[in-house]
mmCIF file of C-alpha atoms in Angstrom:
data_model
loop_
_atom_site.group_PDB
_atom_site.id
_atom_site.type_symbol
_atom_site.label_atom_id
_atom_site.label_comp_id
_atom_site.label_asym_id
_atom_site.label_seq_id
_atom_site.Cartn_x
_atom_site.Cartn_y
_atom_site.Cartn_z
ATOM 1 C CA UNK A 1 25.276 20.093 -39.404
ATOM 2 C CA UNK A 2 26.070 16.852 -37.430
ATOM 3 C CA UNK A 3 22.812 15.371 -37.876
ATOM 4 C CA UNK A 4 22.808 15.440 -41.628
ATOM 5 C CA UNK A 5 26.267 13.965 -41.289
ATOM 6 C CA UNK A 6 26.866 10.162 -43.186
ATOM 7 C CA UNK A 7 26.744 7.595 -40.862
ATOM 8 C CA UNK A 8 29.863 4.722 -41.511
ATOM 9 C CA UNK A 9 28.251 1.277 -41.127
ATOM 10 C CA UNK A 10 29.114 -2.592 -42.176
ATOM 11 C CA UNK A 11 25.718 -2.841 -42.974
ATOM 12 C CA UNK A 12 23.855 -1.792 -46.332
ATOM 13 C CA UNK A 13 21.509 0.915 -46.151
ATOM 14 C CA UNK A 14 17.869 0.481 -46.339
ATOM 15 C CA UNK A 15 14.758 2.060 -48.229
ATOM 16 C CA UNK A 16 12.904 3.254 -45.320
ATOM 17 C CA UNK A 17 14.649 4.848 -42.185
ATOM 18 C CA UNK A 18 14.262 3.646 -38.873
ATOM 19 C CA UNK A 19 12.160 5.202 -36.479
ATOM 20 C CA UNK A 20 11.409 4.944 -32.645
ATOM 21 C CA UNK A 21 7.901 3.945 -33.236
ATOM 22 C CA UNK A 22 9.075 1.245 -35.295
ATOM 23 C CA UNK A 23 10.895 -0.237 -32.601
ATOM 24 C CA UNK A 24 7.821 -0.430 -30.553
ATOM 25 C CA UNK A 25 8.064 3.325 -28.534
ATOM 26 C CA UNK A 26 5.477 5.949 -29.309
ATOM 27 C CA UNK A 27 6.601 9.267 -28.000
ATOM 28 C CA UNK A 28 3.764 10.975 -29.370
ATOM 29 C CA UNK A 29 1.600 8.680 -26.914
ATOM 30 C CA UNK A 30 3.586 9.679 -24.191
ATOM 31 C CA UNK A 31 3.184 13.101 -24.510
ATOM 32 C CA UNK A 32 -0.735 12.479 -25.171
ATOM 33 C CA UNK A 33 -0.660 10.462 -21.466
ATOM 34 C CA UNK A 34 1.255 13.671 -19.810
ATOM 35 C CA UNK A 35 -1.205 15.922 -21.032
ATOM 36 C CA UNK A 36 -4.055 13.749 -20.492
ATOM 37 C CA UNK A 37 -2.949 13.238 -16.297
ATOM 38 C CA UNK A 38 -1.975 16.655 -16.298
ATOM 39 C CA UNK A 39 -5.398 18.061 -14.700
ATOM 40 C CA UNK A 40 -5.638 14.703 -12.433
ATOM 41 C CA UNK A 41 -1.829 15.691 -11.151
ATOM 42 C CA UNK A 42 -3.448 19.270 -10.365
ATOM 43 C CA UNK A 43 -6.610 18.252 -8.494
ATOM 44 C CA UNK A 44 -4.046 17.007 -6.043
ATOM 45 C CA UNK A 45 -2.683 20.340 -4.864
ATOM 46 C CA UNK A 46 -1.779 20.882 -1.681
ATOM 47 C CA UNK A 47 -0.363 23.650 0.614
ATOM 48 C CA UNK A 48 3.579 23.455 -0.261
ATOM 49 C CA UNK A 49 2.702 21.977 -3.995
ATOM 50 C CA UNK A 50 1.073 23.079 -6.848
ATOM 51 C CA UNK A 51 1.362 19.612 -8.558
ATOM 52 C CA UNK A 52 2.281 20.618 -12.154
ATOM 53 C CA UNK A 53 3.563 18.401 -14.422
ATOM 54 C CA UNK A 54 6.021 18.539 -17.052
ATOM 55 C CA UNK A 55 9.703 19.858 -15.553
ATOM 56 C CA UNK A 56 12.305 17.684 -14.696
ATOM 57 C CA UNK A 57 11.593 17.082 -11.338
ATOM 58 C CA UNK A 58 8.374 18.048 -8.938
ATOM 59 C CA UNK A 59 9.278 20.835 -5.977
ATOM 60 C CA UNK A 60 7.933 20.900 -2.353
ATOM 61 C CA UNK A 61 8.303 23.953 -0.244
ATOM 62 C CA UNK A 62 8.290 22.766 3.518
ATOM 63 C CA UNK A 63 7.433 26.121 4.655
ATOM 64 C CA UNK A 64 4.481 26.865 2.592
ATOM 65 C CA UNK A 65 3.444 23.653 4.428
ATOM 66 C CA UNK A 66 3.994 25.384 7.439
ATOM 67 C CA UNK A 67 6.952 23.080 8.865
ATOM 68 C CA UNK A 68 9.231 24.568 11.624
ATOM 69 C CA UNK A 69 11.841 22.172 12.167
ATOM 70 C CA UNK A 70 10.998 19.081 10.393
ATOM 71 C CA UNK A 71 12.409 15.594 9.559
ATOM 72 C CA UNK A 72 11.876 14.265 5.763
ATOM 73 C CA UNK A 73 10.458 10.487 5.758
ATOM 74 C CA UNK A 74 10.565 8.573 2.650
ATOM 75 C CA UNK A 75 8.813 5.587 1.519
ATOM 76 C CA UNK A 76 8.205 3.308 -1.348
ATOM 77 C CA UNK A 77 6.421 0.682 -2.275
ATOM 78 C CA UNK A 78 4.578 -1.449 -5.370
ATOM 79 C CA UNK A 79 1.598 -3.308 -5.846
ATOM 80 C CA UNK A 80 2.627 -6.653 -6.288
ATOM 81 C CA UNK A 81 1.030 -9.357 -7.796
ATOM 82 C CA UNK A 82 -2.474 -8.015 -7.418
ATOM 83 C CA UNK A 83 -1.522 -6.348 -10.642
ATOM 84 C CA UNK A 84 -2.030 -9.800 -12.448
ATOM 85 C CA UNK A 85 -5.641 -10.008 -11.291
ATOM 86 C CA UNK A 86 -5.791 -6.048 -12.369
ATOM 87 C CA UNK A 87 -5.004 -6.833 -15.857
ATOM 88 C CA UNK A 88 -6.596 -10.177 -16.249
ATOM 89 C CA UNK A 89 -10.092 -8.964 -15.085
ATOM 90 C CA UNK A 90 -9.618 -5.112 -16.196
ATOM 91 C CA UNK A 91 -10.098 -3.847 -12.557
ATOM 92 C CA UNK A 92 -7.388 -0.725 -13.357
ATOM 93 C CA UNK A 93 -9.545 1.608 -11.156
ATOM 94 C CA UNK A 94 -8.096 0.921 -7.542
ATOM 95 C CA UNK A 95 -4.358 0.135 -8.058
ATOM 96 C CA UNK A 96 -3.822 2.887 -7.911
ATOM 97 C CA UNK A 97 -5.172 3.532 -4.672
ATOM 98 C CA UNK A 98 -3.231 0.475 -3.219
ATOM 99 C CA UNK A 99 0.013 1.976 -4.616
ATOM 100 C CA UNK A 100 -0.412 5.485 -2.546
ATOM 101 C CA UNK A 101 -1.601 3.275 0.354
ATOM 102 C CA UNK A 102 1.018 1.039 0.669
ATOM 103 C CA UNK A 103 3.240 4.245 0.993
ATOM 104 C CA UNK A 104 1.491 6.676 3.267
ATOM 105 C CA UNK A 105 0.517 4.301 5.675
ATOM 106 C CA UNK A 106 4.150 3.333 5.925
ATOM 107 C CA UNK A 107 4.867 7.172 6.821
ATOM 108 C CA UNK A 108 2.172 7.500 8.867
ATOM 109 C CA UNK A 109 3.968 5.017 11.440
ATOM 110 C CA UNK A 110 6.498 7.198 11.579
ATOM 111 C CA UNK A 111 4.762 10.098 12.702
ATOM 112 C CA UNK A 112 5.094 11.606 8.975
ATOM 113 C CA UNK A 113 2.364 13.664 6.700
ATOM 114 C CA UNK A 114 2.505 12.634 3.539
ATOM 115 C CA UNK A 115 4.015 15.597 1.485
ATOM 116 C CA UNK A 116 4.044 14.317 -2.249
ATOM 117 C CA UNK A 117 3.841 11.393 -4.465
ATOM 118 C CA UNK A 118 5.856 10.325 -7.757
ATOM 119 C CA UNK A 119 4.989 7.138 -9.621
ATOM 120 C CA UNK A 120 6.265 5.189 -11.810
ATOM 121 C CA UNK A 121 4.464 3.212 -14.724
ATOM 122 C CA UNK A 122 5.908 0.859 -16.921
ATOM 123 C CA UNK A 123 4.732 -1.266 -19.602
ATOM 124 C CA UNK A 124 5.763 -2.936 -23.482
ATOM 125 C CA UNK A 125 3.715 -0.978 -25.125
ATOM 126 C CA UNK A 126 1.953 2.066 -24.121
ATOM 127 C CA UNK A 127 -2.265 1.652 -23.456
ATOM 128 C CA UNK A 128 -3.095 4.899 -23.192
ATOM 129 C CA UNK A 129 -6.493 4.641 -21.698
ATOM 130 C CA UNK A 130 -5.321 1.717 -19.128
ATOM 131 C CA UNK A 131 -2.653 4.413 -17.856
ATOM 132 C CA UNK A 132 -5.050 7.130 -17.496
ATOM 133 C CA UNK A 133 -7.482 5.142 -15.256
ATOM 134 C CA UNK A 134 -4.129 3.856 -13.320
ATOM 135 C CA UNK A 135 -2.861 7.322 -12.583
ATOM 136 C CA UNK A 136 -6.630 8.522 -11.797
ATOM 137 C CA UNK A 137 -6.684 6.102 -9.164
ATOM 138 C CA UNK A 138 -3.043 7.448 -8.006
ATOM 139 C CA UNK A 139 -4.201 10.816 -8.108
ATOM 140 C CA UNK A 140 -7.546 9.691 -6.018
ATOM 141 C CA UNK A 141 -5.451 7.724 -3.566
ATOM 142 C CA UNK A 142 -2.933 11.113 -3.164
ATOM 143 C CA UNK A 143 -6.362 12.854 -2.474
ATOM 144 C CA UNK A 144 -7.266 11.268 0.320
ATOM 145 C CA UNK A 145 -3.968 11.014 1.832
ATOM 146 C CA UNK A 146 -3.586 14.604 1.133
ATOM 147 C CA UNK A 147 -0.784 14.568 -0.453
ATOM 148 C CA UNK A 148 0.629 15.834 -4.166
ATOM 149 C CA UNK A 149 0.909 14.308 -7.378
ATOM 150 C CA UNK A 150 4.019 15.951 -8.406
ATOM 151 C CA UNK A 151 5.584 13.660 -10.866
ATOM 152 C CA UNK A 152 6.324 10.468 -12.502
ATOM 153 C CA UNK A 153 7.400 9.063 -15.122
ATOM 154 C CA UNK A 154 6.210 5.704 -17.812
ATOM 155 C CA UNK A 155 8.521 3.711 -19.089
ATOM 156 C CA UNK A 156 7.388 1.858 -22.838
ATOM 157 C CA UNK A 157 9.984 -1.113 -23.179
ATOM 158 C CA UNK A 158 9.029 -3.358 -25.570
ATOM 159 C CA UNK A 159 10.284 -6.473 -24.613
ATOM 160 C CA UNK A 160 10.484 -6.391 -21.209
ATOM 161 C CA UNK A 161 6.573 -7.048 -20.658
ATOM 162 C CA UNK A 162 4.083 -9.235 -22.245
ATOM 163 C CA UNK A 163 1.275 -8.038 -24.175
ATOM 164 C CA UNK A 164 -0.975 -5.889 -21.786
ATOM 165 C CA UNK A 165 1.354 -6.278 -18.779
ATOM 166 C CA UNK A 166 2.383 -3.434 -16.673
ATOM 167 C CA UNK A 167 4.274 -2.992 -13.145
ATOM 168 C CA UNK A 168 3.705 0.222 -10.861
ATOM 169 C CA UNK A 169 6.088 1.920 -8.284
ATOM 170 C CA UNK A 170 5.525 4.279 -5.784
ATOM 171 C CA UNK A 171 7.706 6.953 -4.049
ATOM 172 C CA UNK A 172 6.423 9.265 -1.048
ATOM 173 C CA UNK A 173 7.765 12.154 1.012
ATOM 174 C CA UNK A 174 6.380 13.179 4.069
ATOM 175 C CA UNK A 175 7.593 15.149 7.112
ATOM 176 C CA UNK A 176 6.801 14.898 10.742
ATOM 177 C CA UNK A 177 8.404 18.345 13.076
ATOM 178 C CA UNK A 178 11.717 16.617 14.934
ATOM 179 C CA UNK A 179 9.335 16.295 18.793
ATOM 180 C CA UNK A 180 6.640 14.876 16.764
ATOM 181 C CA UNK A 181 8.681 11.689 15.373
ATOM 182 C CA UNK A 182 6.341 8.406 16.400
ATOM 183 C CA UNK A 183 9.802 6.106 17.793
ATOM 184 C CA UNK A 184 8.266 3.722 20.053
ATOM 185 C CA UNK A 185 10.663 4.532 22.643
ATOM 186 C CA UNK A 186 7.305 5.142 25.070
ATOM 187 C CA UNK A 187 5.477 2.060 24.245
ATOM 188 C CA UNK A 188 5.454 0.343 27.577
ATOM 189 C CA UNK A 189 3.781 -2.693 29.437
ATOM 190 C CA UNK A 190 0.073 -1.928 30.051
ATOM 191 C CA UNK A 191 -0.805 -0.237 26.994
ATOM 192 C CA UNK A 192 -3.476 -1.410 24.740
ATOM 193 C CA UNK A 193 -3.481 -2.457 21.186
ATOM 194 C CA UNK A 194 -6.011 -1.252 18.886
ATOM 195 C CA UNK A 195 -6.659 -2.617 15.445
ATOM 196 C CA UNK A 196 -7.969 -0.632 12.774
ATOM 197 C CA UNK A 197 -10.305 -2.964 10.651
ATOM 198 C CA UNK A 198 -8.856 -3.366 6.832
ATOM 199 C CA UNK A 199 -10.171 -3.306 4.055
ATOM 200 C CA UNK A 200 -9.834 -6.680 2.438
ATOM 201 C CA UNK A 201 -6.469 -8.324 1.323
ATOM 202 C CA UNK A 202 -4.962 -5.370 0.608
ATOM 203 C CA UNK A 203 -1.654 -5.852 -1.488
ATOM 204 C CA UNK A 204 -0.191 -8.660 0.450
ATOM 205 C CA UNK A 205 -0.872 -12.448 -0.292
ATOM 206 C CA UNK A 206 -1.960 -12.401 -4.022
ATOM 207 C CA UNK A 207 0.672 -14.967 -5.216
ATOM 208 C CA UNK A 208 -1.415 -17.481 -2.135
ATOM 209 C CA UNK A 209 -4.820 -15.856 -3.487
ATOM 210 C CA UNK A 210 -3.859 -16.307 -7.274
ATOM 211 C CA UNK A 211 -2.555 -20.166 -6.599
ATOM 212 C CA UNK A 212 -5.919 -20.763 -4.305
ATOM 213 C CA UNK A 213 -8.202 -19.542 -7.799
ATOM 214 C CA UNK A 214 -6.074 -21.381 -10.393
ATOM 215 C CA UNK A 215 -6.079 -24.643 -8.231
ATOM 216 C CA UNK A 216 -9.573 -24.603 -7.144
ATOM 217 C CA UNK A 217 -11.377 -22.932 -10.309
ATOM 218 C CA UNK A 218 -12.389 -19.842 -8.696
ATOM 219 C CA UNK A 219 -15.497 -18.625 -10.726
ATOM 220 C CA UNK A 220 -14.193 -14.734 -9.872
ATOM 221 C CA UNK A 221 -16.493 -12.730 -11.649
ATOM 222 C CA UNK A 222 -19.994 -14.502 -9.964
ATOM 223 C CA UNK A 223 -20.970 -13.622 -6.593
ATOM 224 C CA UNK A 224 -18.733 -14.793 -3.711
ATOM 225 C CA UNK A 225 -19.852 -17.932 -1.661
ATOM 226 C CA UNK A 226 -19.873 -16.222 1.319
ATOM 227 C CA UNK A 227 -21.699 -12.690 -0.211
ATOM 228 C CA UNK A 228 -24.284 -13.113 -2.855
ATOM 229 C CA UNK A 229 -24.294 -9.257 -3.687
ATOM 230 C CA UNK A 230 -20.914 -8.709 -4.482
ATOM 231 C CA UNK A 231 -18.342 -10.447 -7.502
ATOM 232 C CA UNK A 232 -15.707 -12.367 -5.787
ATOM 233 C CA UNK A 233 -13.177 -10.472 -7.825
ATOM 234 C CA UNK A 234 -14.350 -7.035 -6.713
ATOM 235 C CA UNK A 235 -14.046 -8.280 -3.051
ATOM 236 C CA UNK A 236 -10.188 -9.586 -3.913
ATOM 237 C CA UNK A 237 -9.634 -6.202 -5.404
ATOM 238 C CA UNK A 238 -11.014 -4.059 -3.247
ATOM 239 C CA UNK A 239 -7.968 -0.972 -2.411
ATOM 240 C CA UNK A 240 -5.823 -0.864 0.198
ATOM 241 C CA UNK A 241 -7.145 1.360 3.107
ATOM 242 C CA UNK A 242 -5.525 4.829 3.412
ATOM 243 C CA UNK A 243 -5.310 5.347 7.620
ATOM 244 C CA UNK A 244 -3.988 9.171 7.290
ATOM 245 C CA UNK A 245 -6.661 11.308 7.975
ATOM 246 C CA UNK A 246 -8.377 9.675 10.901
ATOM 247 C CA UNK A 247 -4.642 9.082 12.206
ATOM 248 C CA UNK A 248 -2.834 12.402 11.442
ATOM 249 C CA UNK A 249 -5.039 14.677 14.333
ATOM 250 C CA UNK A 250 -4.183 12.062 17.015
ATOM 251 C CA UNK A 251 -0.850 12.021 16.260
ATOM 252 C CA UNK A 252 -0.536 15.616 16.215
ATOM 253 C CA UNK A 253 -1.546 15.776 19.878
ATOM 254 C CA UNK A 254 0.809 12.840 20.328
ATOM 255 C CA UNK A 255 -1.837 10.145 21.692
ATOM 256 C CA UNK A 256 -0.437 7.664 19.839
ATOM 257 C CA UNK A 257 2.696 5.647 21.291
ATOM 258 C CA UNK A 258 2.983 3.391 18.438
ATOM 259 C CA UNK A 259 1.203 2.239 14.877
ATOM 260 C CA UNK A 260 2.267 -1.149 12.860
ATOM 261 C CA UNK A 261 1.238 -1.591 9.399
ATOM 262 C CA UNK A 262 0.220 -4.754 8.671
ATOM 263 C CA UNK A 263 1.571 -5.919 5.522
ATOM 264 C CA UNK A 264 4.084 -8.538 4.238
ATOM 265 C CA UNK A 265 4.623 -10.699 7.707
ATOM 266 C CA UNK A 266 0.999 -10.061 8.999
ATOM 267 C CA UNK A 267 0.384 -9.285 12.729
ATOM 268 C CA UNK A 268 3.196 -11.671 13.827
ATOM 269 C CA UNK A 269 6.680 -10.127 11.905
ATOM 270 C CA UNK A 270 4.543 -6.725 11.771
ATOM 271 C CA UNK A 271 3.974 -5.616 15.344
ATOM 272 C CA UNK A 272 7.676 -5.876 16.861
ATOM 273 C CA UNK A 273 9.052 -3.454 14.519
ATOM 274 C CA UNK A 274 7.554 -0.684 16.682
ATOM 275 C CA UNK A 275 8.433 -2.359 20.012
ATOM 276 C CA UNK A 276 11.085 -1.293 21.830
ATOM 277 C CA UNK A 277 13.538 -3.605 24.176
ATOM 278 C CA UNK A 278 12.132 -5.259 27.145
ATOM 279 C CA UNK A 279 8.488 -5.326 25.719
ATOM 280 C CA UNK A 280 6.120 -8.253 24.269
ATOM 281 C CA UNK A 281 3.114 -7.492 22.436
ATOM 282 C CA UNK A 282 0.588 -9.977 23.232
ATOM 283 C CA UNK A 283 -2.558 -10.243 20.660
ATOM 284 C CA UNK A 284 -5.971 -11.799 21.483
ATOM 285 C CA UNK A 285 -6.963 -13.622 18.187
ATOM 286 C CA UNK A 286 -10.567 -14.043 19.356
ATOM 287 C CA UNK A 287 -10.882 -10.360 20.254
ATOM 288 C CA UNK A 288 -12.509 -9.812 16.879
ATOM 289 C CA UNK A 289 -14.510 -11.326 14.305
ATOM 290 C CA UNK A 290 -12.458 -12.623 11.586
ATOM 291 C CA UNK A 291 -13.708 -11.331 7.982
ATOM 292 C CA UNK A 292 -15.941 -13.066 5.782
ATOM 293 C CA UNK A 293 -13.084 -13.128 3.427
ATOM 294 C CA UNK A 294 -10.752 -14.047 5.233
ATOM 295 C CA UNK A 295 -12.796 -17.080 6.434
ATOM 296 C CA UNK A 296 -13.190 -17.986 2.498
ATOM 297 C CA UNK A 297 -9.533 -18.015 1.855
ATOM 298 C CA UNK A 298 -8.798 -19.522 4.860
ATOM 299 C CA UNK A 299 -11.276 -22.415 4.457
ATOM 300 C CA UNK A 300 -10.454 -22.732 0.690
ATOM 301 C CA UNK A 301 -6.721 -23.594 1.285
ATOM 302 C CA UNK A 302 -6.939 -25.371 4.373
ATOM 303 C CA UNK A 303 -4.707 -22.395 5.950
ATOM 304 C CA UNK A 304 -3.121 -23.070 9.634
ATOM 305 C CA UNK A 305 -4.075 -20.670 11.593
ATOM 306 C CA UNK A 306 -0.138 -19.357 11.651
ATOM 307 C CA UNK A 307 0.037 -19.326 8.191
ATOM 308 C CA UNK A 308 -2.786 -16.898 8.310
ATOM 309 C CA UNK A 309 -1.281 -14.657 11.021
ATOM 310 C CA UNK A 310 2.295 -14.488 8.653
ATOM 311 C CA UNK A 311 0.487 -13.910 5.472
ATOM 312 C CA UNK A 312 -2.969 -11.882 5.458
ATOM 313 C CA UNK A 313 -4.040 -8.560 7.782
ATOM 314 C CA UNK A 314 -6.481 -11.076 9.276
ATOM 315 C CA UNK A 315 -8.823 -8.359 9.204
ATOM 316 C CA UNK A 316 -6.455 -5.505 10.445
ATOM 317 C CA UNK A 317 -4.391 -3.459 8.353
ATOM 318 C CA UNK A 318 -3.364 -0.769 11.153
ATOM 319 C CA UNK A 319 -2.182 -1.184 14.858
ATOM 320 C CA UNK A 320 -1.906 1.651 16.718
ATOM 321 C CA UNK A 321 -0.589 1.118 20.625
ATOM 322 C CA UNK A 322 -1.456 3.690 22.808
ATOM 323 C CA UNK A 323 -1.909 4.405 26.470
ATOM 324 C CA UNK A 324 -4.955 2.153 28.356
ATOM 325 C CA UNK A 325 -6.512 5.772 29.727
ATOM 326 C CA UNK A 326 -6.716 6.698 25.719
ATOM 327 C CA UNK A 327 -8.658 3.976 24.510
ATOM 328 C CA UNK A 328 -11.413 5.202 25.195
ATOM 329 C CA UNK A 329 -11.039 8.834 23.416
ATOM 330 C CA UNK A 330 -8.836 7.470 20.633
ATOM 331 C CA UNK A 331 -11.626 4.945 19.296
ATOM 332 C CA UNK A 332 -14.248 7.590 19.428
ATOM 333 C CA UNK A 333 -11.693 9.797 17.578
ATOM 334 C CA UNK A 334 -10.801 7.253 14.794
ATOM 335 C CA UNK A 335 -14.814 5.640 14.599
ATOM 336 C CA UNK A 336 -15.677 9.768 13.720
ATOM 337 C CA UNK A 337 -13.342 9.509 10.976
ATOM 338 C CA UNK A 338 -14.709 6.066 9.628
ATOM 339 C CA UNK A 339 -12.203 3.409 11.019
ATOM 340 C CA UNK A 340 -13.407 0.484 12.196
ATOM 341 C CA UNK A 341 -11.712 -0.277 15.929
ATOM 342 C CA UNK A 342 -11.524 -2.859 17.860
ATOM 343 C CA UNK A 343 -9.115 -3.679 20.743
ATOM 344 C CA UNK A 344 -6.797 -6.691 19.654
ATOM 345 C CA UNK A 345 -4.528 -7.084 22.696
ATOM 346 C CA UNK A 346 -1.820 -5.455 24.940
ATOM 347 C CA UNK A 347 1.557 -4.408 25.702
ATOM 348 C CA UNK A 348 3.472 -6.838 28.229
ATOM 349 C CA UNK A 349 6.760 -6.748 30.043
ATOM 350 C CA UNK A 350 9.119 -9.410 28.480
ATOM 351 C CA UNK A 351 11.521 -10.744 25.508
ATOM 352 C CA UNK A 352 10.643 -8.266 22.386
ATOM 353 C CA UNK A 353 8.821 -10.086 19.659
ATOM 354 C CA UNK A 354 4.862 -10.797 19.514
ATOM 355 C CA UNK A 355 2.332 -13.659 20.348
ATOM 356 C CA UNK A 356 -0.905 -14.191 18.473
ATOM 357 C CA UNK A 357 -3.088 -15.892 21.193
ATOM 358 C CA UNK A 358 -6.277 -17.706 20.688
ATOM 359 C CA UNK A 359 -8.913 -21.032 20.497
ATOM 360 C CA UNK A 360 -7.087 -22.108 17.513
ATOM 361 C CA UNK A 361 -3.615 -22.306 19.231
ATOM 362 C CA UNK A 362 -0.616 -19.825 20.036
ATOM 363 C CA UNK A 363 2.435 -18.558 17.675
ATOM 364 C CA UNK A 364 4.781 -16.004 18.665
ATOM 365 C CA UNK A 365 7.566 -14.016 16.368
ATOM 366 C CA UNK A 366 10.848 -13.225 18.277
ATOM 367 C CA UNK A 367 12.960 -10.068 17.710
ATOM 368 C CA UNK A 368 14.334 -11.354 14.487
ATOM 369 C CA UNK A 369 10.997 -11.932 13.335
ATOM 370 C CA UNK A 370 11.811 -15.497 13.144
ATOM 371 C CA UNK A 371 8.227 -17.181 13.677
ATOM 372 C CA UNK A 372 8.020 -20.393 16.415
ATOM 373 C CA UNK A 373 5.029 -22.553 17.336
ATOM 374 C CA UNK A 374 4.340 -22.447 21.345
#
């Protein structure tokens, strides 16, 4: 039997055999964590997906989701440093959340429902209990995006993380029926830009946040300056927004021309993404009231007002563009599903890029996303 066979070695053999544990990988805990997540993956299940774990890969049927002719989109996405903040401060219960989020919302531009999620944890050595609060938050995220847990997989490499460290990845399928697919191509001058409020930070800017605490001695876990009943930390980590459901209906009956995420980039690098040739998105920065947060970090690092625009949401993690007769009847759509929605600017004939307009000066991002002072 090969496995009882002698191994030939140059080195001497030792009392006490070597073992995968003993190299710092518990497989036992592994299989502990699958069976643990195993009823979170299933309280996920959707038409198409009956979110079981354990195979080699997770399966989708497209018609079960009751898809005629349908286009797959495909996203993916991490955290980023907000995990550092996660892990010093034990806040494990929402990255999760920002992991789906920073996913869907990047199919829901396209048009796409998000089908089903994989994930992909990975740490030096295996906290069982951290993992299972991470993944709960996935499979809470999935939930309200509607979408299935189908899979994942977590990675134990000792060595490759400190002590208590662990990174998160993200992958998403969703489908949107070939007439349905959200180009852009109808985006034209006239139409009016709506912002749909964020929720905080989201999962852009922490290496700026993280700097701004270390250099000016952030007390995070006392109330914030600027909102005695809440820490300062819970307000940093609040999750990323999920915009699916109150988007999904309106673009269904297509009365949506055009949605931005706002992420890395911010409003300025964000917006032209979705325009198409011969149009300039022009954006009123006084249209709305900027965040108490956002006012915090702002004021705390001395932030130009472009710097803002490039880095944070400002305040607005979605942009949807749609038609000036719409506004009306899209806001009251997206306010009954619990957005926030404010008009932020318009559409304008002109060069392709965007302008962020208002009392504290003008910036504008070309095609190339190349930001200039004006």
């Amino acid at each position: 039997m090969w496995l009882a066979a002698p191994i030939m070695t140059d080195t001497p053999d030792t009392a006490t055999p070597y073992t995968y544990a003993q190299a710092g990988v518990s497989i036992a805990a592994g299989n502990a964590l699958v069976r643990a997540i195993a009823p979170l993956a299933r309280s996920t299940r959707r038409p198409g997906a009956d979110a079981d774990l354990g195979g080699f890969g997770g399966l989708f049927d497209l018609k079960a989701a009751g898809f005629v002719d349908p286009l797959l989109v495909a996203a993916n996405d991490g955290v980023g440093t907000k995990l550092k903040l996660a892990i010093e401060w034990n806040r494990h219960d929402g990255v999760g959340i920002d992991l789906v989020a920073m996913c869907v919302n990047d199919l829901i531009v396209q048009g796409a429902e998000p089908l089903f999620f994989l994930d992909y944890y990975a740490s030096g050595k295996l906290d069982a209990a951290v993992a299972e609060r991470v993944v709960a938050s996935i499979a809470e995220g999935c939930k309200t995006a509607g979408c299935a847990l189908i899979g994942g997989e977590t990675a134990e490499m000792p060595g490759m993380y400190a002590d208590g460290d662990y990174d998160l990845a993200g992958f998403c399928v969703g489908a949107v029926e070939r007439t349905n697919m959200l180009t852009g191509r109808d985006i034209a001058a006239g139409d009016v830009m709506l912002g749909l409020a964020s929720s905080g930070v989201h999962s852009n800017g922490f290496s700026l946040v993280r700097r701004l605490a270390s250099d000016r001695g952030w007390k995070l876990d006392r109330p914030a300056l600027f909102d005695q009943d809440k820490l300062l930390i819970d307000h940093l980590m609040a999750p990323t927004r999920i915009y699916v459901a109150g988007l999904l209906p309106l673009l269904r009956e297509r009365r949506i021309k055009g949605l931005a995420h706002i992420t890395g980039g911010g409003l300025l690098e964000n917006i032209p993404r979705v325009l198409p040739q011969g149009v300039h998105a022009t954006v009123d920065a006084d249209a709305w009231e900027q965040s108490r947060l956002m006012a915090f970090l702002q004021a705390q690092g001395a932030i130009e007002p472009e710097e803002m625009a490039r880095t944070f949401n400002c305040g607005v993690g979605m942009v949807a563009i749609v038609d000036a007769n719409d506004v009306t009847m899209i806001t009251a759509a997206l306010e009954a599903a619990g957005e926030t929605v404010f008009p932020i600017g318009r559409i304008e004939a002109g060069t392709h890029g965007c302008t962020v307009r208002g009392s504290a000066g003008t910036w504008s991002a070309r095609a190339d996303w190349t930001a200039t002072h004006g």
